Coordinates of C-alpha atoms in Angstrom, one line a residue:
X5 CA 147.7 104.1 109.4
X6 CA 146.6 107.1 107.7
X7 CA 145.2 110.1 109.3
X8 CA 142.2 112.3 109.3
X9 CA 140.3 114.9 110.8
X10 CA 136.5 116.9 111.7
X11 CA 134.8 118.8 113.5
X12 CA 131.0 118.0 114.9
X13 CA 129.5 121.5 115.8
X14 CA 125.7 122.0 116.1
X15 CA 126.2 125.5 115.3
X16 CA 126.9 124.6 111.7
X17 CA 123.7 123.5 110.2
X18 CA 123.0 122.7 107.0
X19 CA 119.2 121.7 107.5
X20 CA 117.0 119.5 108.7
X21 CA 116.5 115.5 107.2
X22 CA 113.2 115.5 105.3
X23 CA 112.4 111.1 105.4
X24 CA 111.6 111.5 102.4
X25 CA 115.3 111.5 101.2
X26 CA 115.1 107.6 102.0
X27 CA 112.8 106.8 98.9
X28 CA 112.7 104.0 96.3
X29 CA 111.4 103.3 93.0
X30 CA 109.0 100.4 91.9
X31 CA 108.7 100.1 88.3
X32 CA 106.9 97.8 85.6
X33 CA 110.5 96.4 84.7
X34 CA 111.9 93.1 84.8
X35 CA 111.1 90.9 88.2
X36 CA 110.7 94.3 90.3
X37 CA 107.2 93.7 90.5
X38 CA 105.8 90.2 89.2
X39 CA 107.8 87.8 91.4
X40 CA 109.7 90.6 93.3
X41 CA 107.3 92.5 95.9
X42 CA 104.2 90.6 94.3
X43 CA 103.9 86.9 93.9
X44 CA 100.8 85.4 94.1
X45 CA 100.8 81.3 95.2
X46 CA 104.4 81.8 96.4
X47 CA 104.6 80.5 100.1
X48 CA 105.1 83.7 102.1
X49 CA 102.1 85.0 99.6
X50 CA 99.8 87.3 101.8
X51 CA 96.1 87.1 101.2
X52 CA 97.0 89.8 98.2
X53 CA 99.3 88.3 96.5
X54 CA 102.6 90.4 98.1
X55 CA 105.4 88.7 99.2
X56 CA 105.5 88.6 103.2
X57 CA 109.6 88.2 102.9
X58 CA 109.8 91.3 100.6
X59 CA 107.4 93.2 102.8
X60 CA 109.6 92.4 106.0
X61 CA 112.6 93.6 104.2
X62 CA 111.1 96.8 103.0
X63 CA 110.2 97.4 106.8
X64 CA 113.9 96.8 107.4
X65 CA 115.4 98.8 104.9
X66 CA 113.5 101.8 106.3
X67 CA 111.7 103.1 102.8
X68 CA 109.5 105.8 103.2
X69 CA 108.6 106.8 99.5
X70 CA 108.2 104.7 96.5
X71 CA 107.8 105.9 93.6
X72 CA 105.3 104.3 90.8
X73 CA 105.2 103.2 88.1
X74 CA 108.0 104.2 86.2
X75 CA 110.4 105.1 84.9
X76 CA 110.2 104.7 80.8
X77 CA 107.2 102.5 81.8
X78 CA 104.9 105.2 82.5
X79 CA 105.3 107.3 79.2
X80 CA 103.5 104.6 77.3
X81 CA 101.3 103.8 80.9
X82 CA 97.4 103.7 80.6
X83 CA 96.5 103.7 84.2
X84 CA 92.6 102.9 83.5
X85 CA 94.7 99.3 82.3
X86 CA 95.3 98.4 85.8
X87 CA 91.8 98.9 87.9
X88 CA 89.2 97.3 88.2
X89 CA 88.6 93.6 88.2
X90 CA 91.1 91.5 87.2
X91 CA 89.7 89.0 84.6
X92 CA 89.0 92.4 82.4
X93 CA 92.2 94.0 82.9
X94 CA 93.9 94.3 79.1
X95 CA 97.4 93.0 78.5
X96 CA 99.4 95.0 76.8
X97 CA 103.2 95.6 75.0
X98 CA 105.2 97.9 76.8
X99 CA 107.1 99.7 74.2
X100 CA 110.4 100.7 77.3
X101 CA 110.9 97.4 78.3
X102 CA 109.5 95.3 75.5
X103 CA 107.4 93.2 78.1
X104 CA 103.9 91.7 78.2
X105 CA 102.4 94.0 80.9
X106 CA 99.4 91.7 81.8
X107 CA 98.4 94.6 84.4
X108 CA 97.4 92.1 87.5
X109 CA 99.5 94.7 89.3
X110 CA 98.1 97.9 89.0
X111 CA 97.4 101.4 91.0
X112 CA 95.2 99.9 93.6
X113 CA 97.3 96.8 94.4
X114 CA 100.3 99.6 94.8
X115 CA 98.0 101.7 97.2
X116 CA 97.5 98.6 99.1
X117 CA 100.8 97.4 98.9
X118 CA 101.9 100.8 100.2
X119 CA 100.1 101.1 102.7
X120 CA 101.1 97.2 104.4
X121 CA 105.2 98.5 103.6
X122 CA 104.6 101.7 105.5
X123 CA 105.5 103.8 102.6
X124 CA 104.0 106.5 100.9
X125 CA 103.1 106.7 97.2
X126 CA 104.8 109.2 94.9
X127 CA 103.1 108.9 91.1
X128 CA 104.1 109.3 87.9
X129 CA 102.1 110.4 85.0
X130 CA 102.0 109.9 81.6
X131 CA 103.2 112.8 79.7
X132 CA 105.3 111.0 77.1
X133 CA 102.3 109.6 74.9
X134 CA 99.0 111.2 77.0
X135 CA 99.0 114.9 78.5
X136 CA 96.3 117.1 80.5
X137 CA 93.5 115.2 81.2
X138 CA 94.4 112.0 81.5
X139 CA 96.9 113.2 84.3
X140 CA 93.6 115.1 85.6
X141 CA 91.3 112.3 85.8
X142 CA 94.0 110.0 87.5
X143 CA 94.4 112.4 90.4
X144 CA 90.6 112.8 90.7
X145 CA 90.4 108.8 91.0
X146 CA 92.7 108.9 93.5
X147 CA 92.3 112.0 95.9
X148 CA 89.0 113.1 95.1
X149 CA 86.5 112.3 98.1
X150 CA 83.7 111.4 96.1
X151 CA 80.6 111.8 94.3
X152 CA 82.2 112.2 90.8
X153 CA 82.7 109.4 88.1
X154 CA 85.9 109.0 89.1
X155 CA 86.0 108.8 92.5
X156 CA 83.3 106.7 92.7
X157 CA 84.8 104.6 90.0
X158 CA 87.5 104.0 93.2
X159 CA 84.9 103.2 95.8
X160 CA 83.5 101.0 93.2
X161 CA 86.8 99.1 92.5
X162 CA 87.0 98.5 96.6
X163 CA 88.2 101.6 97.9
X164 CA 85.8 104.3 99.0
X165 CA 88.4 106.0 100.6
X166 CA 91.1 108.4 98.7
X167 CA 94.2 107.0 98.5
X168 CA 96.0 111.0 99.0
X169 CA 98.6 110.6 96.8
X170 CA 100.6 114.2 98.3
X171 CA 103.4 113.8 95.3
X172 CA 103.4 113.3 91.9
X173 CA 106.1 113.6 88.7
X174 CA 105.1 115.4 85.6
X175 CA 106.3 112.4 83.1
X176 CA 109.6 110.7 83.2
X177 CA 112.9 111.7 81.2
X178 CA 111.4 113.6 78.5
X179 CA 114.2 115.3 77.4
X180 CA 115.8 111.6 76.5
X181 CA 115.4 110.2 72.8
X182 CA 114.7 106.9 74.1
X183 CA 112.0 107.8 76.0
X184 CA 108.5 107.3 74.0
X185 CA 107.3 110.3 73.5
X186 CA 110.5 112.2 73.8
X187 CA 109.9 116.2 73.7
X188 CA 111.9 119.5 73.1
X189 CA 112.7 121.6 76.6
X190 CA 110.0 123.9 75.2
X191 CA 107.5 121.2 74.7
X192 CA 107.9 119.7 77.5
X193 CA 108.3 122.6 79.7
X194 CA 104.6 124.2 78.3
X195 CA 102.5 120.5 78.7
X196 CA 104.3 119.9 82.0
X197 CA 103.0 123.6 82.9
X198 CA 99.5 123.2 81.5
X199 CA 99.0 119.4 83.3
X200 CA 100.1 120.9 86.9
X201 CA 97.2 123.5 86.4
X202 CA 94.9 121.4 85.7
X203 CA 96.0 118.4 88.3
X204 CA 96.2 121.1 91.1
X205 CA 92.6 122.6 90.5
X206 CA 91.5 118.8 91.0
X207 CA 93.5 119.0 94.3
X208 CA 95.6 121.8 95.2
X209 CA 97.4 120.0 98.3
X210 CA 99.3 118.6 95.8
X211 CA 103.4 118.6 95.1
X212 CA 104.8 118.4 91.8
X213 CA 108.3 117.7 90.3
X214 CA 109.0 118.7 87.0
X215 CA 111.5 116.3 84.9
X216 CA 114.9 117.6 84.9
X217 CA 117.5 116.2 82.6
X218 CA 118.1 112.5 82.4
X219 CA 121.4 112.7 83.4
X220 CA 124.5 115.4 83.6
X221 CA 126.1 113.7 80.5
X222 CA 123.2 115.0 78.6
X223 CA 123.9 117.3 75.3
X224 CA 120.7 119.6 76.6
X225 CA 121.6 119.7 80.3
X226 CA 121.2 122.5 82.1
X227 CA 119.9 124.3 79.2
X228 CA 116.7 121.9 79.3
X229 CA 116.9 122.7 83.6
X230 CA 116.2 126.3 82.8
X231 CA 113.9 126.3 80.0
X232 CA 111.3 123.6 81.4
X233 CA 111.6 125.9 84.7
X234 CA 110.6 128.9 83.1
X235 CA 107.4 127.7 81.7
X236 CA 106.7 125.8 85.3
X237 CA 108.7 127.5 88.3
X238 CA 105.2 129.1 89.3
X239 CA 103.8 125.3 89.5
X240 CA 105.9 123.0 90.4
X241 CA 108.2 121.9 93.7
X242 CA 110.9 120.1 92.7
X243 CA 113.1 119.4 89.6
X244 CA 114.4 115.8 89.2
X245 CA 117.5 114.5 89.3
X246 CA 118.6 111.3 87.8
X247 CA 121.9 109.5 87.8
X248 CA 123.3 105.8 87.9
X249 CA 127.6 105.0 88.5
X250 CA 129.5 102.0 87.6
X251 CA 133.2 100.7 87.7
X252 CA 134.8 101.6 84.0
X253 CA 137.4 99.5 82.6
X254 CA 139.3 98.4 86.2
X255 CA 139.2 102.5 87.5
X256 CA 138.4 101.3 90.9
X257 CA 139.4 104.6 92.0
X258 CA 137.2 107.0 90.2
X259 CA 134.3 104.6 91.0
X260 CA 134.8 105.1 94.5
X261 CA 134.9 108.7 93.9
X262 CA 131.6 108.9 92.3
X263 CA 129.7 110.9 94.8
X264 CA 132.2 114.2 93.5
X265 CA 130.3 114.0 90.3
X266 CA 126.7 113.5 92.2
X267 CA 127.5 116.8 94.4
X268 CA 128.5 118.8 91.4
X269 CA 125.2 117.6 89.4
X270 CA 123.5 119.2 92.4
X271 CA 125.4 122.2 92.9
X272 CA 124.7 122.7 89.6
X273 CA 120.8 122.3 89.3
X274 CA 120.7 123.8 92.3
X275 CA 122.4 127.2 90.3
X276 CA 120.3 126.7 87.8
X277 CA 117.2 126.5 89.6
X278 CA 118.0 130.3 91.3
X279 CA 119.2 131.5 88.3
X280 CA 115.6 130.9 86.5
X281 CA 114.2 132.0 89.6
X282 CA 116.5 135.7 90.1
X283 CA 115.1 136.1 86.3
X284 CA 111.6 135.6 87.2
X285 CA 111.6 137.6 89.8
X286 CA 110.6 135.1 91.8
X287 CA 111.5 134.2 95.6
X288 CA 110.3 130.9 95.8
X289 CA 112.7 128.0 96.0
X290 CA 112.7 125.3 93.9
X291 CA 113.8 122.1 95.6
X292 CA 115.5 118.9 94.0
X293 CA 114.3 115.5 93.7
X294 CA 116.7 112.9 92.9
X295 CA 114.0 110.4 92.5
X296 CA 116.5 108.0 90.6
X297 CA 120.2 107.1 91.8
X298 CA 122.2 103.8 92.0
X299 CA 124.9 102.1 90.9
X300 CA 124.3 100.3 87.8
X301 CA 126.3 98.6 85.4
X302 CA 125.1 99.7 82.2
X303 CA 127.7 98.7 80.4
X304 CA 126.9 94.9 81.0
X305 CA 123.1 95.9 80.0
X306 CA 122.5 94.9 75.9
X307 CA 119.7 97.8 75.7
X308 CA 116.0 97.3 75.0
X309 CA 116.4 97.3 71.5
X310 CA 117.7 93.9 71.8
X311 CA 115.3 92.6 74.4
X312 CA 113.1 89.7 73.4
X313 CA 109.2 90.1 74.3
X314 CA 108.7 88.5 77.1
X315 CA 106.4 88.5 80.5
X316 CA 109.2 88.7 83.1
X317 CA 112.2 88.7 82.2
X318 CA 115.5 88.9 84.9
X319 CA 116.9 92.1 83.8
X320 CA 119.8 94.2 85.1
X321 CA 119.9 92.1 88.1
X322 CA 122.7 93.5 89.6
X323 CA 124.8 91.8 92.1
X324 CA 126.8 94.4 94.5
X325 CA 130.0 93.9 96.3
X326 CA 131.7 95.7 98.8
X327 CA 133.1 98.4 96.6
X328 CA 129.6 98.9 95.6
X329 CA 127.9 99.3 98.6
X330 CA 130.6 102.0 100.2
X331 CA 129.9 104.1 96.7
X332 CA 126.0 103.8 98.0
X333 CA 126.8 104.9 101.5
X334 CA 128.6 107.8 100.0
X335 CA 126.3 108.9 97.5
X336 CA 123.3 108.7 100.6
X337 CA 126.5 111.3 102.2
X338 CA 125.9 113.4 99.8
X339 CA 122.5 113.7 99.9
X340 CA 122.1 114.1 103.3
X341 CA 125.1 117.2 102.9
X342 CA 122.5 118.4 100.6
X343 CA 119.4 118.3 102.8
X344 CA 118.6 121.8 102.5
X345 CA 117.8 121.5 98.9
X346 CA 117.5 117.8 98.2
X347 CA 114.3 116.9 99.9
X348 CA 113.4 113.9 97.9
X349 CA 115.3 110.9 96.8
X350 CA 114.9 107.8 95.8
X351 CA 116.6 104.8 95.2
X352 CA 116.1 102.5 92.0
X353 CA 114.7 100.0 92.5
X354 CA 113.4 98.2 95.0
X355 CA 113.1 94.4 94.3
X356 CA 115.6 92.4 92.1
X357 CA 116.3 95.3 89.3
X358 CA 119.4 96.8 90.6
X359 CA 118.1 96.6 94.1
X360 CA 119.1 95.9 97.4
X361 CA 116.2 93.3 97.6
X362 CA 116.6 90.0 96.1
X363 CA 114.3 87.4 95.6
X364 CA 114.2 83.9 93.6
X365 CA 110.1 82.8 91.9
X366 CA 108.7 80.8 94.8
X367 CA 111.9 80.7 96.7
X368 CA 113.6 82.7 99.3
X369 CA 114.9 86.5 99.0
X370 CA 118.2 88.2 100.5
X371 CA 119.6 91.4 101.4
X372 CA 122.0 92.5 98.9
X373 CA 125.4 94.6 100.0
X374 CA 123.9 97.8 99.3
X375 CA 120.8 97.4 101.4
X376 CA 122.8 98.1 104.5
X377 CA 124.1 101.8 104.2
X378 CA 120.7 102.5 102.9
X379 CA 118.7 101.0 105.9
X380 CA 121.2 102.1 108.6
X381 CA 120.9 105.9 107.1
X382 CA 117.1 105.5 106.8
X383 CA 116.8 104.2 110.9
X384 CA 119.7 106.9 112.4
X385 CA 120.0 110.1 110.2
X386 CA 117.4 112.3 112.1
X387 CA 117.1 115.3 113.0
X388 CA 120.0 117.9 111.5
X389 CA 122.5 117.6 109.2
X390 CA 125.7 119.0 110.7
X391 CA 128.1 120.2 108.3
X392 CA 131.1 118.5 108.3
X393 CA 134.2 119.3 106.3
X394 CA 136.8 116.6 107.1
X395 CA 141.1 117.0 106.6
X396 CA 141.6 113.8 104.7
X397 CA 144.6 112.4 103.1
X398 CA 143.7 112.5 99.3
X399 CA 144.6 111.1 96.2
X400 CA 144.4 110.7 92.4
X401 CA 141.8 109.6 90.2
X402 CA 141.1 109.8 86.4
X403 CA 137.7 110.9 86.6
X404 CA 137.6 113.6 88.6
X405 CA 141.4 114.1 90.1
X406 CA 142.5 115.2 93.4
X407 CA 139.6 113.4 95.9
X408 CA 139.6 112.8 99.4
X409 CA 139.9 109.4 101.1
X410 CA 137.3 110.2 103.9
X411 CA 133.3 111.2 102.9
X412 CA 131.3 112.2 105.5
X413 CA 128.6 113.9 107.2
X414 CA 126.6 114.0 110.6
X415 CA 122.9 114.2 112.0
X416 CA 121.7 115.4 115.4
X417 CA 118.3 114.5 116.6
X418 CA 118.0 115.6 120.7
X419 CA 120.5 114.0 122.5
X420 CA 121.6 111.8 119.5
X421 CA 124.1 112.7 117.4
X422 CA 125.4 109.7 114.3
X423 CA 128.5 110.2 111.9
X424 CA 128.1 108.4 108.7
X425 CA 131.5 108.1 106.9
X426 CA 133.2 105.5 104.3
X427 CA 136.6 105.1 103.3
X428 CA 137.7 105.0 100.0
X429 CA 141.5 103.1 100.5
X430 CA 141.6 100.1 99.5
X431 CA 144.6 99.3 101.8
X432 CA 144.6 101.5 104.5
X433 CA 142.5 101.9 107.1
X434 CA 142.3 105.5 108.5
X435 CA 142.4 107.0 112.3
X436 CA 139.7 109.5 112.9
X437 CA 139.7 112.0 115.3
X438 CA 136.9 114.2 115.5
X439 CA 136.3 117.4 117.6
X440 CA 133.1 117.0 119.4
X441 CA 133.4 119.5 122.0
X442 CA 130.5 121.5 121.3
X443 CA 128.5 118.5 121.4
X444 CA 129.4 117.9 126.0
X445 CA 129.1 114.3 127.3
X446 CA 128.9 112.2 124.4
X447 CA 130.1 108.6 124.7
X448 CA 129.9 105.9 121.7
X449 CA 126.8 103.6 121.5
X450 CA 128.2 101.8 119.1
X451 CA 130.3 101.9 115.9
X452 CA 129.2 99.3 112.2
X453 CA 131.2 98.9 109.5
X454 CA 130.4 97.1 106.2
X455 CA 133.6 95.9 104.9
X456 CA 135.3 92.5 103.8
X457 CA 138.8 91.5 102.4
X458 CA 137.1 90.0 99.6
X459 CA 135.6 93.0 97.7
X460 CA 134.3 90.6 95.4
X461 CA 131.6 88.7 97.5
X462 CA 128.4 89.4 97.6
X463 CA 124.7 88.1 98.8
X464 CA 122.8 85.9 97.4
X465 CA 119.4 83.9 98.2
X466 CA 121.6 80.8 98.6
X467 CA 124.2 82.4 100.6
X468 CA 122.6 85.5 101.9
X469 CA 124.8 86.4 104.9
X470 CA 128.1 86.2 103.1
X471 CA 128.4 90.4 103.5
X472 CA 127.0 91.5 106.7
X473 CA 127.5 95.0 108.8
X474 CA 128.9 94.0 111.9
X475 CA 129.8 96.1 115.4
X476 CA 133.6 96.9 116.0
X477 CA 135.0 98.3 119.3
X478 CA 137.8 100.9 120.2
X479 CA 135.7 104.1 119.2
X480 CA 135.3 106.4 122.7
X481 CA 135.0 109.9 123.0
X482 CA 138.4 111.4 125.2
X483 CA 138.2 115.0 126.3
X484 CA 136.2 116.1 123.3
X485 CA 137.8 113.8 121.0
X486 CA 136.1 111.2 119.1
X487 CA 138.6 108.7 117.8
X488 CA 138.1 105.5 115.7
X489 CA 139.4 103.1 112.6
X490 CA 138.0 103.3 109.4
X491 CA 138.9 100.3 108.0
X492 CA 139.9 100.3 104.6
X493 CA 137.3 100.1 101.7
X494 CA 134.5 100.9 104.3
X495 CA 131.1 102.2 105.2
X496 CA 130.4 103.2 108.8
X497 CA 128.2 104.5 111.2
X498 CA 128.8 105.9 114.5
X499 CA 126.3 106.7 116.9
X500 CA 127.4 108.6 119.8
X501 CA 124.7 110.2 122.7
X502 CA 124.9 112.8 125.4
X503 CA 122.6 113.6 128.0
X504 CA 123.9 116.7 128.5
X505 CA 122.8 117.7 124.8
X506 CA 119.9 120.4 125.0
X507 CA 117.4 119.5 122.8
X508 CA 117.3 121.2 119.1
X509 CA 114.1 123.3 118.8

């Protein structure tokens, strides 16, 4: 058995969890919504139409954002489409997805919605194909109090009170050539300036993100980063960060090593971000919002250009293994390392398009593989992030070379301190043996792993418990020595407590 090495020291901070790092994404794509969260008739129907099941497992999984309605949905999106009653909603073509968007799902039904998950909404607004006052008048229908057409075009449609919708993106993916309504950095940058003005004087609580680069592969990135900042660092909050991994051609290895190339994407931005703002002049600090990250297997994915028209359509309905979930628990890792700049994040999607959440039209739903590092992250990562920089054996990828075996990172809230780490053999378990004598009196509450010999199973509504987390023993705490087995190919979490742990202020 390999070895490997940390330290837990609550003098080495890197900042404290915002919740909101445990967000999701519901778009106007595929079965995400129509027969994923909403499903009217089905059996576990509520008296709106949303799926009891779903709901429980949103609960479960611990979601605290979502993020609606797209995505490439929203830059062809008219939101007055979906308010209203029902019978005189419009159906329309969406030009992303090349669905029939019949719009029985719209804002109101996601307020509602949002409000029975527990969740709070994070909007999009159209600034592909509309700009400044459409993105005006939709936060005025939703946040203004009343006694304006708009507002009381809400209390009209059933809901007198505002629905406070606190964050908001300025467009989606702009700087993409797919995207409809695809813009220059400049372009965007001065419309994505001029809209947060304007949506601000409707209600200055607000937060904005501005739309960073689609991806780090992009020809414009970091170059589009800088630009769009320096026509919006004055009015915006966050930058976004988008980025979706896969297995390539067998490299098992570099896949498993694809939260090296999510750290440097936000080491990057990050740079970026404080070089625009040292050039400004300006000491405010921009934050990052990775409000779309997953692993997706693009490559099995024929592209929308070859999608026939349809109403719901299953598409990319990913089914995750093992392998896949331990790259999840170690991208949410790296995140949480990041939690003094990364302060929103959110994973896509929710419901049957490369989710964690399955579900089957009128049948049952499951808890895919990747729904369990996500939702024990979301209950257990509290408080602080400790900085953790573990002695791992290493070895050799393609992608991105020399990489440790061990990720990890750790959280203290009071007198509970939790160690999330995966292992990235897949042969050899590793022995951990972590200092944790700063931290007196801890003891092990318990210790989950999500592994399996078969890497290739997964969940599925007819056999949805075939990958399940389960509690191991032999992890204790010896004279200021945490010591336990990662098994190989594995995510864990340990949870350790102390009642001799002072509070943190």
């Amino acid at each position: 058995m390999r070895q490997a090495r940390l330290t837990l020291d609550p003098g080495f901070a890197v900042g404290e969890v915002d919740p909101r790092l445990f967000g999701s994404f519901v778009e106007h794509m595929g079965r995400c919504v129509y027969t994923g969260i909403y499903e009217p008739g089905h059996p576990a129907a509520d008296e709106d139409g949303f799926r009891a099941d779903v709901l429980e497992l949103v609960r479960e999984l611990g979601v605290t954002v979502v993020r609606y309605p797209g995505g490439n949905f929203v830059s062809g999106y008219r939101w007055e489409d979906g308010v209203g009653p029902r019978g005189e909603r419009p159906s329309r073509f969406d030009l992303a997805w090349r669905q029939i968007e019949t719009n029985e799902f719209g804002l109101n039904e996601f307020m509602t919605w949002s409000r029975k998950a527990g969740v709070a909404p994070m909007m999009a607004v159209n600034l592909g194909t509309r700009g400044v006052r459409e993105a005006a008048d939709l936060v005025e229908y939703c946040n203004f109090p009343g006694g304006t057409a708009l507002s009381d075009l809400r209390a009209k449609h059933g809901h007198p009170e505002p629905h406070g919708v606190s964050l908001w993106c300025l467009g989606n993916e702009l700087d993409g050539p797919w995207q409809t309504g695809h813009k220059t950095a400049h372009e965007y940058g001065r419309l994505a300036n001029e809209t947060a003005k304007a949506m601000r004087m409707v209600d200055p609580s607000i937060e904005l993100v501005a739309c960073g680069s689609s991806n780090s592969g992009m020809p414009t990135f970091g170059s589009w980063e800088a630009t769009v900042l320096e026509h919006t660092y004055d009015n915006v909050d966050y930058v976004s960060l988008h980025a979706y991994y896969e297995e390539h051609d067998g490299d098992l290895g570099s896949f498993l090593a694809s939260a090296v190339d999510m750290d440097h994407f936000i080491g990057s931005v990050v740079a970026t971000c404080d070089h625009v703002g040292a050039k400004l002049r300006n000491r405010k600090r921009i934050r990052l919002s990775f409000d779309e990250w997953n692993v997706w297997y693009m490559g099995r994915f024929v592209g929308e250009k070859n999608l026939a028209a349809e109403r719901v359509p299953r598409l990319i309905e990913d089914n995750y293994h093992v392998a896949d979930a331990v790259v999840v628990g170690s991208l949410l890792i790296t995140l949480l390392r990041h939690a003094d700049r990364v302060g929103v994040a959110c994973q896509a999607q929710l419901a049957n398009v490369i989710a964690p959440i399955l579900t089957e039209p009128g049948g049952g739903s499951c808890r895919q593989t990747i729904f369990f590092p996500f939702a024990h992250a979301a209950r257990h990562a509290r408080g602080r992030v400790l900085r953790v920089e573990p002695d791992s054996p290493r070895y050799d990828t393609a992608r991105f070379g020399d990489v440790p075996l061990l990720e990890a990172v750790a959280t203290q809230d009071g007198d509970e301190v939790v160690l999330f780490a995966v292992n990235r053999s897949v042969e050899d378990s590793l022995a951990l043996t972590a200092n944790v004598r700063a931290l007196p009196g801890l003891s092990v509450v318990e210790h989950v792993v999500l592994a399996s010999d078969d890497r290739t199973l997964t969940n599925t509504v007819a056999e949805p418990d075939r990958v399940l987390p389960r509690r191991v023993d032999g992890a204790s705490v010896v004279d200021g020595e945490l010591t336990a087995e990662l098994p190989a190919l594995s995510w864990n979490m340990i949870r350790l407590s102390s009642p001799q742990i002072r509070p943190t202020a």
